[in-house]
Coordinates of N, CA and C in Angstrom, one line a residue:
M1 N 17.9 -21.3 -4.1 CA 18.9 -20.7 -5.1 C 19.5 -19.6 -4.4
F2 N 20.8 -19.4 -4.8 CA 21.4 -18.2 -4.4 C 22.2 -17.8 -5.6
F3 N 22.5 -16.4 -5.5 CA 23.2 -15.8 -6.7 C 24.6 -15.5 -6.3
Y4 N 25.5 -15.5 -7.3 CA 26.8 -15.1 -7.2 C 27.0 -13.6 -7.6
S5 N 27.5 -12.7 -6.8 CA 27.7 -11.4 -7.2 C 29.1 -11.0 -7.6
G6 N 30.1 -11.9 -7.5 CA 31.3 -11.7 -8.0 C 32.1 -10.6 -7.0
A7 N 33.1 -10.1 -7.6 CA 33.9 -9.0 -6.9 C 33.0 -7.9 -6.5
S8 N 33.4 -7.1 -5.4 CA 32.8 -6.0 -5.1 C 32.5 -5.0 -6.2
S9 N 31.3 -4.6 -6.3 CA 30.8 -3.8 -7.5 C 31.5 -2.4 -7.5
N10 N 31.9 -1.9 -6.3 CA 32.6 -0.7 -6.3 C 33.9 -0.7 -7.0
K11 N 34.6 -1.8 -7.1 CA 35.9 -2.0 -7.8 C 35.6 -1.8 -9.3
R12 N 34.4 -2.0 -9.7 CA 34.1 -2.0 -11.1 C 33.7 -0.5 -11.7
R13 N 33.6 0.4 -10.8 CA 33.0 1.7 -11.2 C 34.2 2.5 -11.6
L14 N 33.9 3.4 -12.6 CA 34.8 4.4 -13.2 C 35.1 5.5 -12.1
K15 N 36.4 5.6 -11.7 CA 36.7 6.5 -10.6 C 36.5 7.9 -11.3
G16 N 35.9 8.9 -10.4 CA 35.7 10.1 -10.9 C 34.5 10.5 -11.7
W17 N 33.8 9.4 -12.2 CA 32.5 9.6 -12.9 C 31.4 9.9 -12.0
D18 N 30.6 11.0 -12.3 CA 29.4 11.4 -11.6 C 28.2 10.6 -12.2
Y19 N 27.9 9.5 -11.5 CA 26.7 8.7 -12.0 C 25.4 9.3 -12.0
S20 N 25.3 10.6 -11.4 CA 24.1 11.2 -11.3 C 23.8 11.9 -12.8
K21 N 24.9 11.9 -13.6 CA 24.7 12.4 -15.0 C 24.0 11.4 -15.9
G22 N 23.8 10.1 -15.3 CA 23.2 9.1 -16.0 C 24.4 8.0 -16.5
A23 N 24.1 6.8 -16.6 CA 25.0 5.8 -17.0 C 24.3 4.5 -17.4
S24 N 25.1 3.8 -18.3 CA 24.6 2.4 -18.7 C 25.5 1.4 -18.1
F25 N 24.9 0.3 -17.9 CA 25.6 -0.9 -17.3 C 25.1 -2.2 -18.1
F26 N 26.2 -3.1 -18.1 CA 25.9 -4.4 -18.5 C 26.0 -5.3 -17.4
I27 N 24.9 -6.0 -17.1 CA 24.9 -6.7 -15.7 C 24.7 -8.2 -16.0
T28 N 25.5 -9.0 -15.3 CA 25.3 -10.5 -15.4 C 25.1 -11.0 -14.0
I29 N 24.1 -11.8 -13.8 CA 23.7 -12.4 -12.5 C 23.7 -13.9 -12.8
S30 N 24.5 -14.7 -12.0 CA 24.5 -16.1 -12.2 C 24.1 -16.8 -10.9
T31 N 23.6 -18.1 -11.1 CA 23.4 -18.9 -10.0 C 24.6 -19.4 -9.4
E32 N 24.5 -19.8 -8.3 CA 25.8 -20.4 -7.6 C 25.4 -21.7 -7.0
P33 N 26.0 -22.7 -7.1 CA 27.2 -23.0 -8.1 C 26.9 -23.3 -9.4
R34 N 26.5 -22.4 -10.2 CA 26.3 -22.5 -11.6 C 25.2 -23.5 -12.0
R35 N 24.2 -23.5 -11.2 CA 23.1 -24.5 -11.4 C 22.3 -24.2 -12.6
Q36 N 21.9 -24.9 -13.5 CA 21.2 -24.6 -14.7 C 19.7 -24.6 -14.4
L37 N 19.3 -23.6 -13.7 CA 17.8 -23.6 -13.1 C 16.9 -22.8 -14.0
F38 N 17.4 -22.1 -15.0 CA 16.6 -21.2 -15.8 C 16.1 -21.9 -17.1
G39 N 16.7 -23.1 -17.4 CA 16.3 -23.8 -18.6 C 17.5 -24.6 -19.1
K40 N 17.3 -25.0 -20.4 CA 18.6 -25.7 -21.0 C 18.4 -25.4 -22.6
I41 N 19.6 -25.7 -23.1 CA 19.7 -25.5 -24.6 C 19.5 -26.8 -25.2
V42 N 18.4 -26.7 -26.2 CA 18.1 -27.9 -26.9 C 18.1 -27.5 -28.3
D43 N 18.9 -28.4 -29.1 CA 19.1 -28.1 -30.6 C 19.5 -26.6 -30.8
G44 N 20.4 -26.2 -30.0 CA 21.0 -24.7 -30.2 C 20.0 -23.7 -29.8
K45 N 18.8 -24.0 -29.2 CA 17.9 -22.9 -28.8 C 17.7 -23.1 -27.3
M46 N 17.6 -21.9 -26.6 CA 17.3 -21.9 -25.1 C 15.8 -22.2 -24.9
R47 N 15.6 -23.3 -24.1 CA 14.3 -23.6 -23.7 C 14.1 -23.2 -22.1
L48 N 13.3 -22.3 -21.9 CA 13.2 -21.8 -20.5 C 12.3 -22.6 -19.6
S49 N 12.9 -22.9 -18.4 CA 12.0 -23.6 -17.5 C 11.0 -22.6 -16.9
K50 N 10.1 -23.1 -16.0 CA 9.1 -22.1 -15.4 C 9.9 -21.0 -14.7
L51 N 11.0 -21.4 -14.0 CA 11.7 -20.3 -13.4 C 12.3 -19.3 -14.3
G52 N 12.8 -19.9 -15.5 CA 13.4 -19.1 -16.5 C 12.4 -18.1 -17.2
E53 N 11.1 -18.6 -17.3 CA 10.1 -17.8 -17.9 C 9.8 -16.7 -16.9
E54 N 9.7 -17.0 -15.5 CA 9.4 -16.0 -14.6 C 10.5 -15.0 -14.4
T55 N 11.8 -15.5 -14.5 CA 12.9 -14.5 -14.5 C 12.8 -13.5 -15.6
K56 N 12.5 -14.0 -16.7 CA 12.5 -13.1 -18.0 C 11.3 -12.1 -17.8
A57 N 10.2 -12.6 -17.3 CA 8.9 -11.7 -17.1 C 9.3 -10.7 -15.9
T58 N 10.0 -11.1 -14.9 CA 10.4 -10.2 -13.9 C 11.2 -9.1 -14.3
H59 N 12.2 -9.5 -15.1 CA 13.2 -8.5 -15.7 C 12.4 -7.5 -16.6
E60 N 11.4 -7.9 -17.3 CA 10.6 -7.1 -18.2 C 9.6 -6.1 -17.5
R61 N 9.3 -6.5 -16.2 CA 8.4 -5.7 -15.4 C 9.2 -4.6 -14.5
M62 N 10.5 -4.8 -14.4 CA 11.3 -3.9 -13.5 C 11.0 -2.5 -13.7
P63 N 10.8 -2.1 -15.0 CA 10.7 -0.5 -15.2 C 9.4 0.0 -14.6
M64 N 8.3 -0.9 -14.3 CA 7.1 -0.4 -13.6 C 7.4 -0.1 -12.2
Y65 N 8.4 -0.8 -11.6 CA 8.7 -0.5 -10.2 C 9.9 0.5 -9.9
S66 N 10.7 0.5 -11.0 CA 11.9 1.4 -10.9 C 11.9 2.3 -12.2
P67 N 11.1 3.2 -12.4 CA 11.0 4.0 -13.7 C 12.2 4.7 -14.0
E68 N 13.0 5.0 -13.0 CA 14.3 5.7 -13.3 C 15.4 4.9 -13.9
I69 N 15.0 3.5 -14.0 CA 16.0 2.6 -14.6 C 15.3 2.0 -15.9
S70 N 16.0 2.3 -17.0 CA 15.5 1.9 -18.3 C 16.2 0.5 -18.6
L71 N 15.5 -0.5 -19.0 CA 16.1 -1.8 -19.4 C 16.0 -1.9 -20.9
F72 N 17.1 -2.4 -21.5 CA 17.1 -2.7 -22.8 C 17.9 -4.0 -23.2
G73 N 17.3 -4.9 -23.6 CA 18.0 -6.2 -23.9 C 18.2 -7.1 -22.7
N74 N 17.9 -8.4 -22.9 CA 18.2 -9.3 -21.8 C 18.4 -10.7 -22.5
V75 N 19.0 -11.5 -21.8 CA 19.3 -12.9 -22.3 C 19.3 -13.7 -21.1
V76 N 18.3 -14.7 -21.1 CA 18.3 -15.7 -20.0 C 19.0 -16.9 -20.5
M77 N 20.0 -17.4 -19.8 CA 20.7 -18.6 -20.2 C 20.5 -19.7 -19.1
P78 N 20.9 -20.9 -19.2 CA 20.6 -21.9 -18.3 C 21.1 -21.5 -16.9
D79 N 22.2 -20.9 -16.6 CA 22.6 -20.6 -15.2 C 22.9 -19.1 -15.0
L80 N 22.5 -18.2 -15.9 CA 22.8 -16.8 -15.7 C 21.8 -15.9 -16.5
V81 N 21.8 -14.7 -16.1 CA 20.9 -13.7 -16.9 C 22.0 -12.5 -17.2
H82 N 21.8 -12.0 -18.4 CA 22.5 -10.7 -18.8 C 21.5 -9.8 -19.1
F83 N 21.7 -8.5 -18.7 CA 20.8 -7.5 -19.2 C 21.6 -6.0 -19.1
N84 N 21.1 -5.2 -19.9 CA 21.6 -3.8 -20.0 C 20.6 -2.9 -19.2
V85 N 21.1 -2.0 -18.5 CA 20.3 -1.0 -17.8 C 20.8 0.4 -18.0
H86 N 20.0 1.3 -18.0 CA 20.4 2.7 -18.1 C 19.8 3.5 -16.9
L87 N 20.6 4.2 -16.2 CA 20.2 5.0 -15.2 C 19.8 6.5 -15.6
A88 N 18.7 7.0 -15.3 CA 18.4 8.4 -15.8 C 19.3 9.4 -15.2
A89 N 19.5 10.5 -15.8 CA 20.3 11.5 -15.2 C 19.6 12.2 -14.2
G90 N 20.2 12.9 -13.3 CA 19.6 13.6 -12.1 C 19.1 13.0 -11.0
L91 N 19.5 11.6 -10.9 CA 19.1 10.8 -9.7 C 20.0 11.1 -8.5
D92 N 19.3 11.1 -7.3 CA 20.0 11.1 -6.0 C 20.5 9.6 -5.8
E93 N 21.7 9.5 -5.4 CA 22.2 8.2 -5.1 C 21.9 7.1 -6.2
P94 N 22.4 7.3 -7.4 CA 22.0 6.5 -8.5 C 22.4 5.1 -8.3
L95 N 23.6 4.8 -7.9 CA 24.1 3.4 -7.7 C 23.3 2.7 -6.5
K96 N 23.0 3.4 -5.5 CA 22.1 2.9 -4.5 C 20.8 2.4 -5.1
R97 N 20.2 3.3 -6.0 CA 18.9 2.9 -6.6 C 19.1 1.7 -7.5
L98 N 20.2 1.6 -8.2 CA 20.5 0.5 -9.1 C 20.6 -0.8 -8.2
G99 N 21.4 -0.7 -7.1 CA 21.5 -1.9 -6.2 C 20.1 -2.4 -5.6
Q100 N 19.4 -1.4 -5.3 CA 18.0 -1.8 -4.8 C 17.2 -2.5 -5.8
A101 N 17.2 -2.0 -7.1 CA 16.5 -2.7 -8.2 C 17.0 -4.1 -8.4
I102 N 18.4 -4.3 -8.4 CA 19.0 -5.6 -8.6 C 18.6 -6.6 -7.4
R103 N 18.7 -6.0 -6.2 CA 18.3 -6.8 -5.0 C 16.9 -7.3 -5.1
S104 N 16.0 -6.4 -5.4 CA 14.6 -6.8 -5.6 C 14.3 -7.9 -6.7
F105 N 15.1 -7.8 -7.8 CA 15.1 -8.8 -8.8 C 15.5 -10.2 -8.3
K106 N 16.7 -10.1 -7.5 CA 17.2 -11.5 -7.0 C 16.3 -11.9 -6.0
N107 N 15.7 -11.1 -5.1 CA 14.8 -11.6 -4.0 C 13.5 -12.2 -4.7
H108 N 12.9 -11.5 -5.6 CA 11.7 -12.0 -6.3 C 12.1 -13.4 -6.9
T109 N 13.1 -13.5 -7.7 CA 13.5 -14.7 -8.4 C 13.6 -15.8 -7.4
T110 N 14.3 -15.6 -6.3 CA 14.5 -16.6 -5.2 C 13.2 -17.1 -4.7
K111 N 12.2 -16.1 -4.5 CA 11.0 -16.5 -3.9 C 10.3 -17.4 -4.9
V112 N 10.3 -17.1 -6.2 CA 9.7 -18.0 -7.2 C 10.4 -19.4 -7.2
W113 N 11.7 -19.4 -7.1 CA 12.4 -20.7 -7.1 C 12.1 -21.5 -5.8
K114 N 11.9 -20.9 -4.8 CA 11.5 -21.6 -3.5 C 10.1 -22.2 -3.7
A115 N 9.2 -21.6 -4.5 CA 7.9 -21.9 -4.6 C 7.7 -23.1 -5.5
L116 N 8.7 -23.3 -6.3 CA 8.7 -24.5 -7.3 C 9.2 -25.7 -6.6
P117 N 8.4 -26.7 -6.2 CA 8.9 -27.8 -5.3 C 9.9 -28.7 -6.0
R118 N 9.8 -28.9 -7.3 CA 10.7 -29.8 -8.1 C 12.1 -29.2 -8.1
L119 N 12.2 -27.9 -7.9 CA 13.6 -27.2 -8.1 C 14.1 -26.9 -6.7
A120 N 13.3 -27.0 -5.6 CA 13.7 -26.5 -4.3 C 14.9 -27.4 -3.8
M121 N 15.9 -26.7 -3.4 CA 17.1 -27.4 -2.7 C 17.5 -26.5 -1.5
P122 N 18.1 -27.1 -0.5 CA 18.5 -26.3 0.6 C 19.5 -25.3 0.1
L123 N 19.3 -24.0 0.7 CA 20.3 -22.9 0.5 C 21.5 -23.1 1.4
A124 N 22.6 -23.0 0.9 CA 23.8 -23.1 1.6 C 24.2 -21.6 2.2
R125 N 24.1 -20.7 1.3 CA 24.4 -19.3 1.7 C 23.9 -18.3 0.7
F126 N 23.7 -17.1 1.0 CA 23.1 -16.2 0.0 C 24.2 -15.0 -0.2
Y127 N 24.5 -14.8 -1.4 CA 25.6 -13.8 -1.8 C 25.0 -12.4 -1.9

């Protein structure tokens, strides 16, 4: 599996804002090319695959590893994950810390995906 990160995240930041004061973000991470690996919608309800369940659990464990990042709300959809995060005020290099947490999330989810033989497919490239 590989993830699509979209346009450069620096282009989406508010110019002049001091992120060390704290900030909230809405983040979307999708699979590329939009493979429905996290589950499927059946009768209007999301049915998580094993990968979807682990993705949701990984998201919920993130505060244990990055306590300076608060998570509130997440939605796991067939081919993407949405979640809200808040960076605590007073952090050194807050955007770097957020990037590290997101990278760890993607890396762990990719490792889980590779360990599931029925879902494993060759990787073309990693974004």
